[in-house]
Amino acid sequence: MKKLLLTLSPLLVASATVFSAHAQELKGDAKAGEKKVAMCIGCHGIPGYQASFPEVYRVPAISGQNARYIASALAAYQKGERKHPSMRAIAESLSEQDMADIALFYEGHGKSAAAAAPKAAPAPSTKVAELLNKGGCIACHGDNFNKPVDPSYPKVGGQPADYLFVALKSYKVEGQATWGRANGIMGGIAKQFSNAELKDLAAYISSLPAEVKTVPQSKFR
């Protein structure tokens, strides 16, 4: 494990540094962001809401997610590095300032003054522990998969298992016009695993305590 972390560290630091330098150029405004999320709440403001492309899965919880990650994900959809048609259409309508504002709004959305004590994380099975070690997953996503080494990486602990599975598979996809994700680090990691192994990883990560959640919001304002 230590050898794998040492191997990955230069890549992770370089990747994080590039995005972090760019992210610092813009400061988000959470109050402004609250006025810009009408297009988001129809999916991400409904607990258990399911997307239907490229397959049926629950959409990710984004309230409490790292602002830098949300902004970087939106930018990736806008650039076509992430190819989900609906998300790309939404992202293409946003300016960089819009992304920064929306991201900061969701980072603080639903947080209470008194945070609940974190629940104990279940131990992985021997099989899953081996898969986690092979992928070096904790090197980026941290303790309980909710303490990433850089805020441009997502909190993924407790996210829906079906979403995590689709997201992981997306990093293995090449040459598709309408779905897939282009990320050198995640692509290299995901391609090491069969889809059955990715499903096992997704199930375990989903079982961990969640720091992100879905805060119910009306579709109509």
Tab-separated table of C-alpha atoms in Angstrom:
chain	number	residue	atom	x	y	z
A	1	MET	CA	0.000	0.000	0.000
A	2	LYS	CA	2.782	2.418	0.931
A	3	LYS	CA	4.547	1.768	-2.378
A	4	LEU	CA	1.316	2.453	-4.282
A	5	LEU	CA	0.716	5.696	-2.389
A	6	LEU	CA	4.260	6.852	-3.106
A	7	THR	CA	3.764	6.074	-6.796
A	8	LEU	CA	0.472	7.947	-7.010
A	9	SER	CA	1.432	10.956	-4.875
A	10	PRO	CA	3.280	12.999	-7.553
A	11	LEU	CA	0.371	12.548	-9.972
A	12	LEU	CA	-2.203	13.477	-7.363
A	13	VAL	CA	-0.345	16.565	-6.221
A	14	ALA	CA	0.201	17.748	-9.805
A	15	SER	CA	-3.452	17.246	-10.694
A	16	ALA	CA	-4.700	18.965	-7.565
A	17	THR	CA	-2.282	21.876	-7.968
A	18	VAL	CA	-3.406	22.640	-11.528
A	19	PHE	CA	-7.067	22.805	-10.614
A	20	SER	CA	-6.539	24.536	-7.262
A	21	ALA	CA	-4.572	27.358	-8.882
A	22	HIS	CA	-7.413	27.957	-11.326
A	23	ALA	CA	-10.136	27.644	-8.692
A	24	GLN	CA	-8.545	30.353	-6.567
A	25	GLU	CA	-9.085	32.877	-9.366
A	26	LEU	CA	-12.822	32.953	-8.716
A	27	LYS	CA	-14.641	33.351	-5.420
A	28	GLY	CA	-18.119	31.926	-5.217
A	29	ASP	CA	-21.103	33.649	-3.619
A	30	ALA	CA	-23.461	31.207	-1.919
A	31	LYS	CA	-26.350	33.678	-1.832
A	32	ALA	CA	-25.980	34.300	-5.554
A	33	GLY	CA	-25.731	30.563	-6.094
A	34	GLU	CA	-29.048	29.948	-4.352
A	35	LYS	CA	-30.721	31.960	-7.113
A	36	LYS	CA	-29.051	29.900	-9.848
A	37	VAL	CA	-29.949	26.326	-8.873
A	38	ALA	CA	-33.437	26.067	-10.389
A	39	MET	CA	-32.071	23.721	-13.058
A	40	CYS	CA	-30.408	21.542	-10.389
A	41	ILE	CA	-33.201	20.899	-7.914
A	42	GLY	CA	-35.387	18.883	-10.294
A	43	CYS	CA	-32.930	15.987	-9.890
A	44	HIS	CA	-30.610	16.748	-6.979
A	45	GLY	CA	-33.291	18.205	-4.704
A	46	ILE	CA	-35.513	15.115	-4.692
A	47	PRO	CA	-34.429	12.244	-2.385
A	48	GLY	CA	-34.115	8.996	-4.313
A	49	TYR	CA	-34.537	10.608	-7.724
A	50	GLN	CA	-33.392	8.304	-10.522
A	51	ALA	CA	-31.703	9.193	-13.788
A	52	SER	CA	-32.322	6.950	-16.767
A	53	PHE	CA	-29.179	7.450	-18.881
A	54	PRO	CA	-26.958	5.583	-19.606
A	55	GLU	CA	-28.892	3.286	-17.243
A	56	VAL	CA	-31.262	3.737	-14.311
A	57	TYR	CA	-29.482	4.924	-11.160
A	58	ARG	CA	-30.032	7.323	-8.289
A	59	VAL	CA	-28.436	10.712	-8.851
A	60	PRO	CA	-25.654	11.711	-6.458
A	61	ALA	CA	-26.249	13.721	-3.309
A	62	ILE	CA	-24.499	17.077	-3.675
A	63	SER	CA	-25.491	19.062	-0.568
A	64	GLY	CA	-22.342	19.201	1.560
A	65	GLN	CA	-20.055	18.248	-1.330
A	66	ASN	CA	-16.755	20.102	-1.769
A	67	ALA	CA	-17.284	23.310	-3.731
A	68	ARG	CA	-14.103	22.889	-5.750
A	69	TYR	CA	-15.164	19.429	-6.826
A	70	ILE	CA	-18.635	20.618	-7.911
A	71	ALA	CA	-17.104	23.463	-9.902
A	72	SER	CA	-14.547	21.156	-11.528
A	73	ALA	CA	-17.230	18.587	-12.401
A	74	LEU	CA	-19.401	21.270	-14.025
A	75	ALA	CA	-16.380	22.536	-15.966
A	76	ALA	CA	-15.668	18.971	-17.134
A	77	TYR	CA	-19.242	18.623	-18.433
A	78	GLN	CA	-18.933	21.984	-20.170
A	79	LYS	CA	-15.698	20.942	-21.880
A	80	GLY	CA	-17.046	17.544	-22.876
A	81	GLU	CA	-14.666	15.632	-20.613
A	82	ARG	CA	-17.808	14.266	-19.000
A	83	LYS	CA	-20.400	13.414	-21.634
A	84	HIS	CA	-23.792	13.079	-19.938
A	85	PRO	CA	-26.095	14.989	-22.361
A	86	SER	CA	-28.336	16.653	-19.756
A	87	MET	CA	-25.480	17.696	-17.495
A	88	ARG	CA	-23.465	18.995	-20.424
A	89	ALA	CA	-26.381	21.089	-21.662
A	90	ILE	CA	-26.798	22.596	-18.202
A	91	ALA	CA	-23.081	23.246	-17.779
A	92	GLU	CA	-22.818	24.908	-21.185
A	93	SER	CA	-25.358	27.502	-20.022
A	94	LEU	CA	-23.193	28.522	-17.046
A	95	SER	CA	-20.369	31.006	-16.750
A	96	GLU	CA	-17.359	30.226	-14.569
A	97	GLN	CA	-18.791	32.599	-11.964
A	98	ASP	CA	-22.124	30.762	-12.062
A	99	MET	CA	-20.311	27.480	-11.417
A	100	ALA	CA	-18.384	28.963	-8.514
A	101	ASP	CA	-21.572	30.399	-6.986
A	102	ILE	CA	-23.585	27.182	-7.372
A	103	ALA	CA	-20.711	25.111	-6.019
A	104	LEU	CA	-20.341	27.239	-2.896
A	105	PHE	CA	-24.089	27.181	-2.294
A	106	TYR	CA	-24.199	23.392	-2.367
A	107	GLU	CA	-21.092	23.019	-0.194
A	108	GLY	CA	-22.919	24.706	2.669
A	109	HIS	CA	-26.428	23.543	1.782
A	110	GLY	CA	-28.206	21.713	4.581
A	111	LYS	CA	-25.356	21.966	7.069
A	112	SER	CA	-26.479	22.390	10.671
A	113	ALA	CA	-24.588	24.271	13.354
A	114	ALA	CA	-24.271	21.116	15.449
A	115	ALA	CA	-22.884	18.357	13.267
A	116	ALA	CA	-23.792	14.814	14.245
A	117	ALA	CA	-21.017	12.564	15.501
A	118	PRO	CA	-19.732	10.395	12.651
A	119	LYS	CA	-20.923	6.795	12.638
A	120	ALA	CA	-18.431	3.969	12.754
A	121	ALA	CA	-17.517	2.686	9.308
A	122	PRO	CA	-18.043	-1.003	8.559
A	123	ALA	CA	-14.886	-2.975	7.898
A	124	PRO	CA	-14.481	-4.152	4.294
A	125	SER	CA	-14.470	-7.826	3.470
A	126	THR	CA	-11.121	-9.401	2.625
A	127	LYS	CA	-12.031	-9.270	-1.062
A	128	VAL	CA	-13.006	-5.596	-0.990
A	129	ALA	CA	-9.962	-4.692	1.103
A	130	GLU	CA	-7.780	-6.211	-1.604
A	131	LEU	CA	-9.600	-4.227	-4.288
A	132	LEU	CA	-9.227	-0.978	-2.317
A	133	ASN	CA	-5.532	-1.660	-1.860
A	134	LYS	CA	-5.119	-2.427	-5.574
A	135	GLY	CA	-6.766	0.835	-6.588
A	136	GLY	CA	-5.115	2.974	-3.916
A	137	CYS	CA	-8.537	4.577	-3.402
A	138	ILE	CA	-7.879	6.009	0.057
A	139	ALA	CA	-4.861	7.894	-1.289
A	140	CYS	CA	-7.244	10.397	-2.900
A	141	HIS	CA	-10.546	10.060	-1.085
A	142	GLY	CA	-9.224	9.733	2.455
A	143	ASP	CA	-10.721	8.379	5.642
A	144	ASN	CA	-14.193	6.867	5.131
A	145	PHE	CA	-13.976	8.208	1.563
A	146	ASN	CA	-15.061	11.588	2.927
A	147	LYS	CA	-11.718	13.263	3.671
A	148	PRO	CA	-10.171	13.781	0.212
A	149	VAL	CA	-6.570	14.943	0.040
A	150	ASP	CA	-7.646	17.967	-2.005
A	151	PRO	CA	-11.060	19.699	-2.109
A	152	SER	CA	-11.157	19.285	-5.885
A	153	TYR	CA	-11.740	15.564	-5.214
A	154	PRO	CA	-15.224	14.416	-4.157
A	155	LYS	CA	-16.605	13.018	-0.944
A	156	VAL	CA	-18.018	9.680	-2.095
A	157	GLY	CA	-18.707	7.761	1.111
A	158	GLY	CA	-22.416	7.004	1.455
A	159	GLN	CA	-23.323	7.951	-2.121
A	160	PRO	CA	-25.870	5.605	-3.786
A	161	ALA	CA	-24.211	2.363	-4.847
A	162	ASP	CA	-25.852	2.376	-8.269
A	163	TYR	CA	-24.561	5.900	-8.945
A	164	LEU	CA	-21.038	4.988	-7.814
A	165	PHE	CA	-21.062	1.942	-10.084
A	166	VAL	CA	-22.146	3.968	-13.131
A	167	ALA	CA	-19.583	6.680	-12.344
A	168	LEU	CA	-16.747	4.158	-12.016
A	169	LYS	CA	-17.739	2.410	-15.243
A	170	SER	CA	-17.818	5.775	-17.004
A	171	TYR	CA	-14.070	6.146	-16.511
A	172	LYS	CA	-13.551	2.959	-18.539
A	173	VAL	CA	-15.504	4.240	-21.556
A	174	GLU	CA	-13.674	5.565	-24.606
A	175	GLY	CA	-14.970	6.725	-27.969
A	176	GLN	CA	-18.607	7.183	-26.955
A	177	ALA	CA	-20.212	10.451	-28.015
A	178	THR	CA	-22.828	10.676	-25.276
A	179	TRP	CA	-21.414	9.134	-22.113
A	180	GLY	CA	-18.145	8.459	-20.330
A	181	ARG	CA	-15.590	10.446	-18.366
A	182	ALA	CA	-12.087	11.455	-19.394
A	183	ASN	CA	-9.762	11.524	-16.388
A	184	GLY	CA	-6.271	10.085	-16.614
A	185	ILE	CA	-5.948	9.050	-12.987
A	186	MET	CA	-9.442	7.604	-12.537
A	187	GLY	CA	-9.367	6.009	-15.975
A	188	GLY	CA	-6.147	4.189	-15.185
A	189	ILE	CA	-7.538	2.968	-11.875
A	190	ALA	CA	-11.006	1.923	-13.078
A	191	LYS	CA	-9.650	-0.035	-16.031
A	192	GLN	CA	-7.842	-2.370	-13.638
A	193	PHE	CA	-11.169	-3.793	-12.473
A	194	SER	CA	-13.954	-5.870	-13.965
A	195	ASN	CA	-17.461	-4.434	-13.738
A	196	ALA	CA	-18.265	-7.032	-11.069
A	197	GLU	CA	-15.335	-5.758	-8.992
A	198	LEU	CA	-16.437	-2.149	-9.495
A	199	LYS	CA	-19.889	-3.127	-8.250
A	200	ASP	CA	-18.329	-4.622	-5.107
A	201	LEU	CA	-16.328	-1.436	-4.532
A	202	ALA	CA	-19.409	0.728	-5.078
A	203	ALA	CA	-21.454	-1.325	-2.606
A	204	TYR	CA	-18.836	-0.965	0.116
A	205	ILE	CA	-18.247	2.761	-0.405
A	206	SER	CA	-22.007	3.311	-0.349
A	207	SER	CA	-22.219	1.582	3.045
A	208	LEU	CA	-19.911	4.148	4.664
A	209	PRO	CA	-21.192	7.116	6.702
A	210	ALA	CA	-22.215	9.962	4.411
A	211	GLU	CA	-21.213	13.608	4.731
A	212	VAL	CA	-23.188	14.525	1.621
A	213	LYS	CA	-26.964	14.382	1.467
A	214	THR	CA	-29.990	15.273	-0.581
A	215	VAL	CA	-31.918	18.183	0.895
A	216	PRO	CA	-35.531	18.142	-0.361
A	217	GLN	CA	-36.371	21.185	-2.466
A	218	SER	CA	-39.463	22.066	-4.411
A	219	LYS	CA	-39.134	21.792	-8.185
A	220	PHE	CA	-41.181	24.966	-8.470
A	221	ARG	CA	-40.391	28.327	-6.891
